[in-house]
JSON list of C-alpha atoms in Angstrom, two decimals:
[
{"chain": "A", "resi": 1, "resn": "MET", "atom": "CA", "xyz": [-49.39, 46.20, -62.35]},
{"chain": "A", "resi": 2, "resn": "GLY", "atom": "CA", "xyz": [-45.93, 44.61, -62.24]},
{"chain": "A", "resi": 3, "resn": "LEU", "atom": "CA", "xyz": [-44.19, 43.01, -59.28]},
{"chain": "A", "resi": 4, "resn": "ASP", "atom": "CA", "xyz": [-41.35, 44.55, -57.27]},
{"chain": "A", "resi": 5, "resn": "PRO", "atom": "CA", "xyz": [-37.93, 42.86, -57.34]},
{"chain": "A", "resi": 6, "resn": "ALA", "atom": "CA", "xyz": [-38.53, 40.93, -54.11]},
{"chain": "A", "resi": 7, "resn": "SER", "atom": "CA", "xyz": [-41.84, 39.57, -55.41]},
{"chain": "A", "resi": 8, "resn": "LEU", "atom": "CA", "xyz": [-40.25, 38.66, -58.73]},
{"chain": "A", "resi": 9, "resn": "SER", "atom": "CA", "xyz": [-37.51, 36.77, -56.88]},
{"chain": "A", "resi": 10, "resn": "LEU", "atom": "CA", "xyz": [-40.11, 34.95, -54.77]},
{"chain": "A", "resi": 11, "resn": "ALA", "atom": "CA", "xyz": [-42.08, 33.90, -57.85]},
{"chain": "A", "resi": 12, "resn": "ALA", "atom": "CA", "xyz": [-38.99, 32.77, -59.76]},
{"chain": "A", "resi": 13, "resn": "GLY", "atom": "CA", "xyz": [-37.54, 30.92, -56.78]},
{"chain": "A", "resi": 14, "resn": "ALA", "atom": "CA", "xyz": [-40.81, 29.11, -56.12]},
{"chain": "A", "resi": 15, "resn": "GLY", "atom": "CA", "xyz": [-40.83, 28.12, -59.79]},
{"chain": "A", "resi": 16, "resn": "VAL", "atom": "CA", "xyz": [-37.35, 26.59, -59.52]},
{"chain": "A", "resi": 17, "resn": "VAL", "atom": "CA", "xyz": [-38.31, 24.58, -56.42]},
{"chain": "A", "resi": 18, "resn": "GLY", "atom": "CA", "xyz": [-41.68, 23.55, -57.86]},
{"chain": "A", "resi": 19, "resn": "GLY", "atom": "CA", "xyz": [-40.20, 22.46, -61.18]},
{"chain": "A", "resi": 20, "resn": "ALA", "atom": "CA", "xyz": [-37.52, 20.42, -59.42]},
{"chain": "A", "resi": 21, "resn": "MET", "atom": "CA", "xyz": [-40.07, 18.78, -57.12]},
{"chain": "A", "resi": 22, "resn": "ASN", "atom": "CA", "xyz": [-42.24, 17.78, -60.07]},
{"chain": "A", "resi": 23, "resn": "ALA", "atom": "CA", "xyz": [-39.26, 16.21, -61.77]},
{"chain": "A", "resi": 24, "resn": "LEU", "atom": "CA", "xyz": [-38.21, 14.32, -58.66]},
{"chain": "A", "resi": 25, "resn": "ALA", "atom": "CA", "xyz": [-41.45, 13.04, -57.15]},
{"chain": "A", "resi": 26, "resn": "GLY", "atom": "CA", "xyz": [-44.28, 15.44, -57.93]},
{"chain": "A", "resi": 27, "resn": "GLY", "atom": "CA", "xyz": [-45.79, 17.98, -55.55]},
{"chain": "A", "resi": 28, "resn": "GLY", "atom": "CA", "xyz": [-44.49, 21.14, -57.24]},
{"chain": "A", "resi": 29, "resn": "THR", "atom": "CA", "xyz": [-47.78, 22.85, -56.43]},
{"chain": "A", "resi": 30, "resn": "PHE", "atom": "CA", "xyz": [-46.78, 22.75, -52.75]},
{"chain": "A", "resi": 31, "resn": "ALA", "atom": "CA", "xyz": [-43.99, 25.22, -53.56]},
{"chain": "A", "resi": 32, "resn": "THR", "atom": "CA", "xyz": [-45.73, 27.52, -56.04]},
{"chain": "A", "resi": 33, "resn": "MET", "atom": "CA", "xyz": [-49.20, 27.87, -54.48]},
{"chain": "A", "resi": 34, "resn": "PRO", "atom": "CA", "xyz": [-48.00, 29.34, -51.15]},
{"chain": "A", "resi": 35, "resn": "ALA", "atom": "CA", "xyz": [-45.76, 31.81, -53.01]},
{"chain": "A", "resi": 36, "resn": "LEU", "atom": "CA", "xyz": [-48.65, 33.02, -55.16]},
{"chain": "A", "resi": 37, "resn": "LEU", "atom": "CA", "xyz": [-50.91, 33.37, -52.14]},
{"chain": "A", "resi": 38, "resn": "ALA", "atom": "CA", "xyz": [-48.17, 35.35, -50.39]},
{"chain": "A", "resi": 39, "resn": "LEU", "atom": "CA", "xyz": [-48.29, 37.70, -53.38]},
{"chain": "A", "resi": 40, "resn": "GLY", "atom": "CA", "xyz": [-52.00, 38.30, -52.75]},
{"chain": "A", "resi": 41, "resn": "THR", "atom": "CA", "xyz": [-53.37, 35.98, -55.44]},
{"chain": "A", "resi": 42, "resn": "PRO", "atom": "CA", "xyz": [-56.83, 34.40, -54.87]},
{"chain": "A", "resi": 43, "resn": "ALA", "atom": "CA", "xyz": [-56.59, 30.62, -54.38]},
{"chain": "A", "resi": 44, "resn": "ASN", "atom": "CA", "xyz": [-58.32, 29.58, -57.60]},
{"chain": "A", "resi": 45, "resn": "ILE", "atom": "CA", "xyz": [-56.25, 32.00, -59.69]},
{"chain": "A", "resi": 46, "resn": "ALA", "atom": "CA", "xyz": [-53.10, 30.93, -57.80]},
{"chain": "A", "resi": 47, "resn": "ASN", "atom": "CA", "xyz": [-53.85, 27.31, -58.69]},
{"chain": "A", "resi": 48, "resn": "ALA", "atom": "CA", "xyz": [-54.38, 28.11, -62.37]},
{"chain": "A", "resi": 49, "resn": "THR", "atom": "CA", "xyz": [-51.27, 30.33, -62.48]},
{"chain": "A", "resi": 50, "resn": "SER", "atom": "CA", "xyz": [-49.21, 27.64, -60.75]},
{"chain": "A", "resi": 51, "resn": "ASN", "atom": "CA", "xyz": [-50.37, 25.06, -63.27]},
{"chain": "A", "resi": 52, "resn": "LEU", "atom": "CA", "xyz": [-49.35, 27.16, -66.25]},
{"chain": "A", "resi": 53, "resn": "ALA", "atom": "CA", "xyz": [-46.06, 28.21, -64.66]},
{"chain": "A", "resi": 54, "resn": "LEU", "atom": "CA", "xyz": [-45.02, 24.61, -64.00]},
{"chain": "A", "resi": 55, "resn": "MET", "atom": "CA", "xyz": [-46.01, 23.34, -67.45]},
{"chain": "A", "resi": 56, "resn": "PRO", "atom": "CA", "xyz": [-42.76, 24.18, -69.31]},
{"chain": "A", "resi": 57, "resn": "GLY", "atom": "CA", "xyz": [-40.69, 22.75, -66.45]},
{"chain": "A", "resi": 58, "resn": "ALA", "atom": "CA", "xyz": [-42.65, 19.50, -66.66]},
{"chain": "A", "resi": 59, "resn": "ALA", "atom": "CA", "xyz": [-42.11, 19.52, -70.42]},
{"chain": "A", "resi": 60, "resn": "ALA", "atom": "CA", "xyz": [-38.37, 20.05, -69.92]},
{"chain": "A", "resi": 61, "resn": "SER", "atom": "CA", "xyz": [-38.25, 17.11, -67.53]},
{"chain": "A", "resi": 62, "resn": "ALA", "atom": "CA", "xyz": [-40.27, 14.95, -69.93]},
{"chain": "A", "resi": 63, "resn": "TRP", "atom": "CA", "xyz": [-37.84, 15.79, -72.73]},
{"chain": "A", "resi": 64, "resn": "SER", "atom": "CA", "xyz": [-34.90, 14.84, -70.50]},
{"chain": "A", "resi": 65, "resn": "PHE", "atom": "CA", "xyz": [-36.50, 11.42, -69.88]},
{"chain": "A", "resi": 66, "resn": "ARG", "atom": "CA", "xyz": [-37.62, 10.89, -73.51]},
{"chain": "A", "resi": 67, "resn": "ASP", "atom": "CA", "xyz": [-35.23, 8.00, -74.13]},
{"chain": "A", "resi": 68, "resn": "GLU", "atom": "CA", "xyz": [-36.72, 6.06, -71.21]},
{"chain": "A", "resi": 69, "resn": "LEU", "atom": "CA", "xyz": [-40.36, 6.20, -72.34]},
{"chain": "A", "resi": 70, "resn": "ALA", "atom": "CA", "xyz": [-41.99, 2.78, -72.50]},
{"chain": "A", "resi": 71, "resn": "PRO", "atom": "CA", "xyz": [-45.51, 1.36, -72.15]},
{"chain": "A", "resi": 72, "resn": "VAL", "atom": "CA", "xyz": [-46.96, 1.25, -68.63]},
{"chain": "A", "resi": 73, "resn": "GLY", "atom": "CA", "xyz": [-48.09, -2.31, -68.22]},
{"chain": "A", "resi": 74, "resn": "ASP", "atom": "CA", "xyz": [-49.56, -3.16, -71.60]},
{"chain": "A", "resi": 75, "resn": "VAL", "atom": "CA", "xyz": [-50.86, 0.38, -72.26]},
{"chain": "A", "resi": 76, "resn": "PRO", "atom": "CA", "xyz": [-48.94, 2.52, -74.78]},
{"chain": "A", "resi": 77, "resn": "VAL", "atom": "CA", "xyz": [-47.70, 5.86, -73.52]},
{"chain": "A", "resi": 78, "resn": "ARG", "atom": "CA", "xyz": [-49.48, 7.71, -76.34]},
{"chain": "A", "resi": 79, "resn": "ARG", "atom": "CA", "xyz": [-52.83, 6.28, -75.27]},
{"chain": "A", "resi": 80, "resn": "LEU", "atom": "CA", "xyz": [-52.24, 7.29, -71.66]},
{"chain": "A", "resi": 81, "resn": "ALA", "atom": "CA", "xyz": [-51.23, 10.79, -72.78]},
{"chain": "A", "resi": 82, "resn": "ALA", "atom": "CA", "xyz": [-54.39, 11.17, -74.90]},
{"chain": "A", "resi": 83, "resn": "ILE", "atom": "CA", "xyz": [-56.56, 10.07, -71.98]},
{"chain": "A", "resi": 84, "resn": "THR", "atom": "CA", "xyz": [-54.75, 12.44, -69.64]},
{"chain": "A", "resi": 85, "resn": "PHE", "atom": "CA", "xyz": [-55.17, 15.37, -72.02]},
{"chain": "A", "resi": 86, "resn": "ALA", "atom": "CA", "xyz": [-58.92, 14.88, -72.46]},
{"chain": "A", "resi": 87, "resn": "ALA", "atom": "CA", "xyz": [-59.55, 14.25, -68.75]},
{"chain": "A", "resi": 88, "resn": "ALA", "atom": "CA", "xyz": [-57.51, 17.31, -67.71]},
{"chain": "A", "resi": 89, "resn": "LEU", "atom": "CA", "xyz": [-59.70, 19.47, -69.95]},
{"chain": "A", "resi": 90, "resn": "VAL", "atom": "CA", "xyz": [-62.68, 18.32, -67.89]},
{"chain": "A", "resi": 91, "resn": "GLY", "atom": "CA", "xyz": [-60.90, 18.96, -64.59]},
{"chain": "A", "resi": 92, "resn": "SER", "atom": "CA", "xyz": [-59.71, 22.43, -65.55]},
{"chain": "A", "resi": 93, "resn": "ALA", "atom": "CA", "xyz": [-63.20, 23.38, -66.76]},
{"chain": "A", "resi": 94, "resn": "LEU", "atom": "CA", "xyz": [-64.54, 22.34, -63.33]},
{"chain": "A", "resi": 95, "resn": "LEU", "atom": "CA", "xyz": [-62.00, 24.65, -61.68]},
{"chain": "A", "resi": 96, "resn": "ALA", "atom": "CA", "xyz": [-63.02, 27.53, -63.95]},
{"chain": "A", "resi": 97, "resn": "TRP", "atom": "CA", "xyz": [-66.62, 27.05, -62.78]},
{"chain": "A", "resi": 98, "resn": "THR", "atom": "CA", "xyz": [-65.70, 26.83, -59.07]},
{"chain": "A", "resi": 99, "resn": "PRO", "atom": "CA", "xyz": [-66.19, 30.15, -57.20]},
{"chain": "A", "resi": 100, "resn": "GLY", "atom": "CA", "xyz": [-63.04, 31.50, -55.56]},
{"chain": "A", "resi": 101, "resn": "ALA", "atom": "CA", "xyz": [-64.54, 31.42, -52.06]},
{"chain": "A", "resi": 102, "resn": "ALA", "atom": "CA", "xyz": [-65.53, 27.78, -52.47]},
{"chain": "A", "resi": 103, "resn": "PHE", "atom": "CA", "xyz": [-62.07, 26.84, -53.70]},
{"chain": "A", "resi": 104, "resn": "ASP", "atom": "CA", "xyz": [-60.52, 28.43, -50.58]},
{"chain": "A", "resi": 105, "resn": "VAL", "atom": "CA", "xyz": [-62.46, 25.91, -48.49]},
{"chain": "A", "resi": 106, "resn": "ILE", "atom": "CA", "xyz": [-61.83, 22.96, -50.83]},
{"chain": "A", "resi": 107, "resn": "VAL", "atom": "CA", "xyz": [-58.10, 23.36, -51.42]},
{"chain": "A", "resi": 108, "resn": "PRO", "atom": "CA", "xyz": [-56.86, 22.31, -47.93]},
{"chain": "A", "resi": 109, "resn": "TRP", "atom": "CA", "xyz": [-58.66, 18.98, -48.33]},
{"chain": "A", "resi": 110, "resn": "LEU", "atom": "CA", "xyz": [-57.16, 18.50, -51.79]},
{"chain": "A", "resi": 111, "resn": "LEU", "atom": "CA", "xyz": [-53.73, 19.15, -50.30]},
{"chain": "A", "resi": 112, "resn": "LEU", "atom": "CA", "xyz": [-54.45, 16.64, -47.53]},
{"chain": "A", "resi": 113, "resn": "VAL", "atom": "CA", "xyz": [-55.38, 13.99, -50.10]},
{"chain": "A", "resi": 114, "resn": "ALA", "atom": "CA", "xyz": [-52.18, 14.73, -51.98]},
{"chain": "A", "resi": 115, "resn": "THR", "atom": "CA", "xyz": [-50.10, 14.55, -48.80]},
{"chain": "A", "resi": 116, "resn": "LEU", "atom": "CA", "xyz": [-51.62, 11.22, -47.80]},
{"chain": "A", "resi": 117, "resn": "ALA", "atom": "CA", "xyz": [-50.94, 9.88, -51.30]},
{"chain": "A", "resi": 118, "resn": "ILE", "atom": "CA", "xyz": [-47.31, 10.93, -51.03]},
{"chain": "A", "resi": 119, "resn": "VAL", "atom": "CA", "xyz": [-46.87, 9.47, -47.53]},
{"chain": "A", "resi": 120, "resn": "PHE", "atom": "CA", "xyz": [-48.83, 6.24, -47.85]},
{"chain": "A", "resi": 121, "resn": "GLY", "atom": "CA", "xyz": [-49.29, 5.73, -51.60]},
{"chain": "A", "resi": 122, "resn": "PRO", "atom": "CA", "xyz": [-46.16, 3.67, -52.36]},
{"chain": "A", "resi": 123, "resn": "ARG", "atom": "CA", "xyz": [-46.60, 1.49, -49.26]},
{"chain": "A", "resi": 124, "resn": "LEU", "atom": "CA", "xyz": [-50.28, 0.91, -49.98]},
{"chain": "A", "resi": 125, "resn": "ALA", "atom": "CA", "xyz": [-49.54, 0.16, -53.63]},
{"chain": "A", "resi": 126, "resn": "ASP", "atom": "CA", "xyz": [-46.89, -2.38, -52.63]},
{"chain": "A", "resi": 127, "resn": "TRP", "atom": "CA", "xyz": [-49.29, -4.04, -50.14]},
{"chain": "A", "resi": 128, "resn": "LEU", "atom": "CA", "xyz": [-52.09, -4.25, -52.70]},
{"chain": "A", "resi": 129, "resn": "ARG", "atom": "CA", "xyz": [-49.83, -5.41, -55.51]},
{"chain": "A", "resi": 130, "resn": "HIS", "atom": "CA", "xyz": [-49.15, -8.64, -53.64]},
{"chain": "A", "resi": 131, "resn": "ARG", "atom": "CA", "xyz": [-52.87, -9.27, -53.20]},
{"chain": "A", "resi": 132, "resn": "VAL", "atom": "CA", "xyz": [-54.58, -7.84, -56.27]},
{"chain": "A", "resi": 133, "resn": "THR", "atom": "CA", "xyz": [-54.11, -8.37, -60.00]},
{"chain": "A", "resi": 134, "resn": "ILE", "atom": "CA", "xyz": [-55.51, -5.59, -62.19]},
{"chain": "A", "resi": 135, "resn": "GLY", "atom": "CA", "xyz": [-55.34, -5.28, -65.96]},
{"chain": "A", "resi": 136, "resn": "PRO", "atom": "CA", "xyz": [-54.88, -2.53, -68.55]},
{"chain": "A", "resi": 137, "resn": "ARG", "atom": "CA", "xyz": [-58.56, -1.50, -68.62]},
{"chain": "A", "resi": 138, "resn": "VAL", "atom": "CA", "xyz": [-58.48, -0.46, -64.99]},
{"chain": "A", "resi": 139, "resn": "LEU", "atom": "CA", "xyz": [-55.19, 1.37, -65.59]},
{"chain": "A", "resi": 140, "resn": "VAL", "atom": "CA", "xyz": [-56.87, 3.37, -68.37]},
{"chain": "A", "resi": 141, "resn": "ALA", "atom": "CA", "xyz": [-59.82, 4.22, -66.10]},
{"chain": "A", "resi": 142, "resn": "ALA", "atom": "CA", "xyz": [-57.47, 5.21, -63.27]},
{"chain": "A", "resi": 143, "resn": "GLN", "atom": "CA", "xyz": [-55.51, 7.44, -65.64]},
{"chain": "A", "resi": 144, "resn": "ALA", "atom": "CA", "xyz": [-58.73, 9.22, -66.60]},
{"chain": "A", "resi": 145, "resn": "VAL", "atom": "CA", "xyz": [-59.49, 9.94, -62.94]},
{"chain": "A", "resi": 146, "resn": "LEU", "atom": "CA", "xyz": [-55.93, 11.17, -62.40]},
{"chain": "A", "resi": 147, "resn": "GLY", "atom": "CA", "xyz": [-56.27, 13.40, -65.46]},
{"chain": "A", "resi": 148, "resn": "VAL", "atom": "CA", "xyz": [-59.40, 15.07, -64.09]},
{"chain": "A", "resi": 149, "resn": "TYR", "atom": "CA", "xyz": [-57.69, 15.61, -60.74]},
{"chain": "A", "resi": 150, "resn": "GLY", "atom": "CA", "xyz": [-54.59, 16.95, -62.50]},
{"chain": "A", "resi": 151, "resn": "GLY", "atom": "CA", "xyz": [-56.65, 19.45, -64.47]},
{"chain": "A", "resi": 152, "resn": "TYR", "atom": "CA", "xyz": [-58.61, 20.61, -61.43]},
{"chain": "A", "resi": 153, "resn": "PHE", "atom": "CA", "xyz": [-55.78, 20.84, -58.90]},
{"chain": "A", "resi": 154, "resn": "GLY", "atom": "CA", "xyz": [-52.86, 18.50, -59.48]},
{"chain": "A", "resi": 155, "resn": "GLY", "atom": "CA", "xyz": [-51.15, 18.70, -56.09]},
{"chain": "A", "resi": 156, "resn": "GLY", "atom": "CA", "xyz": [-49.35, 15.42, -55.43]},
{"chain": "A", "resi": 157, "resn": "ILE", "atom": "CA", "xyz": [-50.48, 13.91, -58.73]},
{"chain": "A", "resi": 158, "resn": "GLY", "atom": "CA", "xyz": [-46.95, 12.78, -59.55]},
{"chain": "A", "resi": 159, "resn": "MET", "atom": "CA", "xyz": [-46.86, 10.54, -56.47]},
{"chain": "A", "resi": 160, "resn": "MET", "atom": "CA", "xyz": [-50.43, 9.41, -57.14]},
{"chain": "A", "resi": 161, "resn": "MET", "atom": "CA", "xyz": [-49.36, 8.28, -60.59]},
{"chain": "A", "resi": 162, "resn": "THR", "atom": "CA", "xyz": [-46.30, 6.57, -59.14]},
{"chain": "A", "resi": 163, "resn": "ALA", "atom": "CA", "xyz": [-48.48, 4.63, -56.71]},
{"chain": "A", "resi": 164, "resn": "THR", "atom": "CA", "xyz": [-51.07, 3.84, -59.40]},
{"chain": "A", "resi": 165, "resn": "TYR", "atom": "CA", "xyz": [-48.54, 2.57, -61.93]},
{"chain": "A", "resi": 166, "resn": "GLY", "atom": "CA", "xyz": [-46.85, 0.49, -59.25]},
{"chain": "A", "resi": 167, "resn": "LEU", "atom": "CA", "xyz": [-50.14, -1.11, -58.27]},
{"chain": "A", "resi": 168, "resn": "LEU", "atom": "CA", "xyz": [-51.78, -1.56, -61.65]},
{"chain": "A", "resi": 169, "resn": "ALA", "atom": "CA", "xyz": [-48.77, -2.18, -63.84]},
{"chain": "A", "resi": 170, "resn": "GLY", "atom": "CA", "xyz": [-46.22, -3.57, -61.39]},
{"chain": "A", "resi": 171, "resn": "ALA", "atom": "CA", "xyz": [-43.71, -0.97, -62.55]},
{"chain": "A", "resi": 172, "resn": "SER", "atom": "CA", "xyz": [-40.64, -0.13, -60.49]},
{"chain": "A", "resi": 173, "resn": "PRO", "atom": "CA", "xyz": [-40.38, 3.44, -59.11]},
{"chain": "A", "resi": 174, "resn": "ARG", "atom": "CA", "xyz": [-37.36, 4.27, -61.30]},
{"chain": "A", "resi": 175, "resn": "SER", "atom": "CA", "xyz": [-39.09, 3.07, -64.49]},
{"chain": "A", "resi": 176, "resn": "MET", "atom": "CA", "xyz": [-42.02, 5.41, -63.79]},
{"chain": "A", "resi": 177, "resn": "PHE", "atom": "CA", "xyz": [-39.97, 8.61, -63.99]},
{"chain": "A", "resi": 178, "resn": "ALA", "atom": "CA", "xyz": [-40.37, 9.03, -67.75]},
{"chain": "A", "resi": 179, "resn": "PRO", "atom": "CA", "xyz": [-44.09, 8.19, -68.26]},
{"chain": "A", "resi": 180, "resn": "ARG", "atom": "CA", "xyz": [-45.13, 9.96, -65.06]},
{"chain": "A", "resi": 181, "resn": "THR", "atom": "CA", "xyz": [-43.31, 13.14, -66.04]},
{"chain": "A", "resi": 182, "resn": "LEU", "atom": "CA", "xyz": [-44.85, 13.06, -69.51]},
{"chain": "A", "resi": 183, "resn": "MET", "atom": "CA", "xyz": [-48.35, 12.70, -68.02]},
{"chain": "A", "resi": 184, "resn": "LEU", "atom": "CA", "xyz": [-47.68, 15.65, -65.70]},
{"chain": "A", "resi": 185, "resn": "ALA", "atom": "CA", "xyz": [-46.67, 17.80, -68.66]},
{"chain": "A", "resi": 186, "resn": "THR", "atom": "CA", "xyz": [-49.70, 16.65, -70.66]},
{"chain": "A", "resi": 187, "resn": "ALA", "atom": "CA", "xyz": [-52.15, 17.43, -67.85]},
{"chain": "A", "resi": 188, "resn": "ASN", "atom": "CA", "xyz": [-50.57, 20.84, -67.27]},
{"chain": "A", "resi": 189, "resn": "PHE", "atom": "CA", "xyz": [-50.69, 21.71, -70.98]},
{"chain": "A", "resi": 190, "resn": "SER", "atom": "CA", "xyz": [-54.33, 20.67, -71.29]},
{"chain": "A", "resi": 191, "resn": "ALA", "atom": "CA", "xyz": [-55.38, 22.63, -68.22]},
{"chain": "A", "resi": 192, "resn": "ALA", "atom": "CA", "xyz": [-53.36, 25.67, -69.29]},
{"chain": "A", "resi": 193, "resn": "ILE", "atom": "CA", "xyz": [-55.49, 25.99, -72.43]},
{"chain": "A", "resi": 194, "resn": "VAL", "atom": "CA", "xyz": [-58.66, 26.31, -70.35]},
{"chain": "A", "resi": 195, "resn": "PHE", "atom": "CA", "xyz": [-57.11, 28.58, -67.72]},
{"chain": "A", "resi": 196, "resn": "VAL", "atom": "CA", "xyz": [-55.79, 31.03, -70.30]},
{"chain": "A", "resi": 197, "resn": "LEU", "atom": "CA", "xyz": [-59.11, 31.15, -72.14]},
{"chain": "A", "resi": 198, "resn": "ALA", "atom": "CA", "xyz": [-60.98, 31.62, -68.85]},
{"chain": "A", "resi": 199, "resn": "GLY", "atom": "CA", "xyz": [-58.71, 34.50, -67.78]},
{"chain": "A", "resi": 200, "resn": "LEU", "atom": "CA", "xyz": [-57.56, 32.75, -64.59]},
{"chain": "A", "resi": 201, "resn": "VAL", "atom": "CA", "xyz": [-53.82, 33.44, -65.00]},
{"chain": "A", "resi": 202, "resn": "ARG", "atom": "CA", "xyz": [-51.96, 36.19, -63.12]},
{"chain": "A", "resi": 203, "resn": "TRP", "atom": "CA", "xyz": [-49.38, 36.86, -65.80]},
{"chain": "A", "resi": 204, "resn": "GLU", "atom": "CA", "xyz": [-46.99, 39.18, -63.91]},
{"chain": "A", "resi": 205, "resn": "ALA", "atom": "CA", "xyz": [-46.36, 36.38, -61.42]},
{"chain": "A", "resi": 206, "resn": "CYS", "atom": "CA", "xyz": [-46.67, 33.55, -63.91]},
{"chain": "A", "resi": 207, "resn": "VAL", "atom": "CA", "xyz": [-43.86, 34.65, -66.24]},
{"chain": "A", "resi": 208, "resn": "PRO", "atom": "CA", "xyz": [-40.99, 34.67, -63.67]},
{"chain": "A", "resi": 209, "resn": "MET", "atom": "CA", "xyz": [-42.37, 31.52, -62.05]},
{"chain": "A", "resi": 210, "resn": "LEU", "atom": "CA", "xyz": [-42.54, 29.86, -65.47]},
{"chain": "A", "resi": 211, "resn": "ALA", "atom": "CA", "xyz": [-38.89, 30.74, -66.15]},
{"chain": "A", "resi": 212, "resn": "GLY", "atom": "CA", "xyz": [-37.90, 29.33, -62.77]},
{"chain": "A", "resi": 213, "resn": "GLY", "atom": "CA", "xyz": [-39.96, 26.19, -63.44]},
{"chain": "A", "resi": 214, "resn": "ILE", "atom": "CA", "xyz": [-38.01, 25.47, -66.63]},
{"chain": "A", "resi": 215, "resn": "VAL", "atom": "CA", "xyz": [-34.71, 25.69, -64.77]},
{"chain": "A", "resi": 216, "resn": "GLY", "atom": "CA", "xyz": [-36.06, 23.64, -61.87]},
{"chain": "A", "resi": 217, "resn": "GLY", "atom": "CA", "xyz": [-37.51, 20.95, -64.13]},
{"chain": "A", "resi": 218, "resn": "TRP", "atom": "CA", "xyz": [-34.21, 20.55, -65.97]},
{"chain": "A", "resi": 219, "resn": "LEU", "atom": "CA", "xyz": [-32.16, 20.48, -62.76]},
{"chain": "A", "resi": 220, "resn": "GLY", "atom": "CA", "xyz": [-34.62, 18.13, -61.07]},
{"chain": "A", "resi": 221, "resn": "ALA", "atom": "CA", "xyz": [-34.39, 15.62, -63.89]},
{"chain": "A", "resi": 222, "resn": "ILE", "atom": "CA", "xyz": [-30.60, 15.61, -63.60]},
{"chain": "A", "resi": 223, "resn": "VAL", "atom": "CA", "xyz": [-30.63, 15.30, -59.82]},
{"chain": "A", "resi": 224, "resn": "GLY", "atom": "CA", "xyz": [-33.38, 12.66, -59.96]},
{"chain": "A", "resi": 225, "resn": "LYS", "atom": "CA", "xyz": [-31.03, 10.30, -61.78]},
{"chain": "A", "resi": 226, "resn": "ARG", "atom": "CA", "xyz": [-28.47, 10.53, -58.96]},
{"chain": "A", "resi": 227, "resn": "LEU", "atom": "CA", "xyz": [-30.25, 11.36, -55.70]},
{"chain": "A", "resi": 228, "resn": "PRO", "atom": "CA", "xyz": [-31.10, 8.53, -53.26]},
{"chain": "A", "resi": 229, "resn": "PRO", "atom": "CA", "xyz": [-34.85, 7.76, -53.19]},
{"chain": "A", "resi": 230, "resn": "TRP", "atom": "CA", "xyz": [-35.07, 8.31, -49.43]},
{"chain": "A", "resi": 231, "resn": "ALA", "atom": "CA", "xyz": [-33.79, 11.88, -49.78]},
{"chain": "A", "resi": 232, "resn": "VAL", "atom": "CA", "xyz": [-36.36, 12.73, -52.47]},
{"chain": "A", "resi": 233, "resn": "ARG", "atom": "CA", "xyz": [-39.16, 11.19, -50.45]},
{"chain": "A", "resi": 234, "resn": "GLY", "atom": "CA", "xyz": [-38.16, 12.83, -47.17]},
{"chain": "A", "resi": 235, "resn": "TRP", "atom": "CA", "xyz": [-37.96, 16.31, -48.68]},
{"chain": "A", "resi": 236, "resn": "THR", "atom": "CA", "xyz": [-41.28, 15.91, -50.49]},
{"chain": "A", "resi": 237, "resn": "ILE", "atom": "CA", "xyz": [-43.11, 14.71, -47.37]},
{"chain": "A", "resi": 238, "resn": "LEU", "atom": "CA", "xyz": [-41.71, 17.60, -45.31]},
{"chain": "A", "resi": 239, "resn": "VAL", "atom": "CA", "xyz": [-42.80, 20.26, -47.82]},
{"chain": "A", "resi": 240, "resn": "THR", "atom": "CA", "xyz": [-46.25, 18.78, -48.42]},
{"chain": "A", "resi": 241, "resn": "ALA", "atom": "CA", "xyz": [-47.03, 18.31, -44.73]},
{"chain": "A", "resi": 242, "resn": "LEU", "atom": "CA", "xyz": [-46.02, 21.87, -43.84]},
{"chain": "A", "resi": 243, "resn": "THR", "atom": "CA", "xyz": [-47.95, 23.37, -46.75]},
{"chain": "A", "resi": 244, "resn": "THR", "atom": "CA", "xyz": [-51.09, 21.39, -45.95]},
{"chain": "A", "resi": 245, "resn": "THR", "atom": "CA", "xyz": [-50.97, 22.57, -42.33]},
{"chain": "A", "resi": 246, "resn": "VAL", "atom": "CA", "xyz": [-50.63, 26.20, -43.42]},
{"chain": "A", "resi": 247, "resn": "PHE", "atom": "CA", "xyz": [-53.57, 25.94, -45.82]},
{"chain": "A", "resi": 248, "resn": "PHE", "atom": "CA", "xyz": [-55.82, 24.39, -43.17]},
{"chain": "A", "resi": 249, "resn": "TYR", "atom": "CA", "xyz": [-54.91, 27.18, -40.77]},
{"chain": "A", "resi": 250, "resn": "ARG", "atom": "CA", "xyz": [-55.56, 29.78, -43.47]},
{"chain": "A", "resi": 251, "resn": "ALA", "atom": "CA", "xyz": [-59.00, 28.39, -44.30]},
{"chain": "A", "resi": 252, "resn": "TYR", "atom": "CA", "xyz": [-60.23, 27.34, -40.86]},
{"chain": "A", "resi": 253, "resn": "GLY", "atom": "CA", "xyz": [-57.93, 28.91, -38.27]}
]
């Protein structure tokens, strides 16, 4: 059954916002998940649909940043992408095996973790970076963990990667745009394979959201090169905090 014009507009608009957020600082799930739930989609299917819908937008952003790709620390980008792809397969398989009712209870806590990472991640990474020295092997292990999380849920993973790369590789926030966006696209692509095969995608909502995500990812990459960091961070924190509150109320209120 197809969507009415208002529902189509909601799905497409959420895709634009989610794609732009992923390009700027991550957290696109915070825009797309609530829209899918508002359309009556179960939480686990909404998560899978959101992942697939945001994948082309992440790919568009990664393509826009292609000239800026460089190793993170001493780890080549191709190695990080391969690790992310394999780990995201594991994470997405775990989601496919998670009952919908259980995911309804789990997802608010995943959103809270993502919100805390967005709020405190950069500050914590900066504090630790002045006290801890960590090499490429730990970066590879951390990327594997991030890949599993990205395949299972992925909310806030962009900021988690930003904080991780800053801590483990000493990379500046601006230099992380390109590799972080590529890892987002890789995790989304890997998870999408499992979600499609498992029949977890609500296609009538996914298609307009996917189209919006492409536009949003392209626009976000352009804006990300010009927008002040404080504006990106402030907007992202506002959206993630509000969404997390709504999900906790939905599950436990």
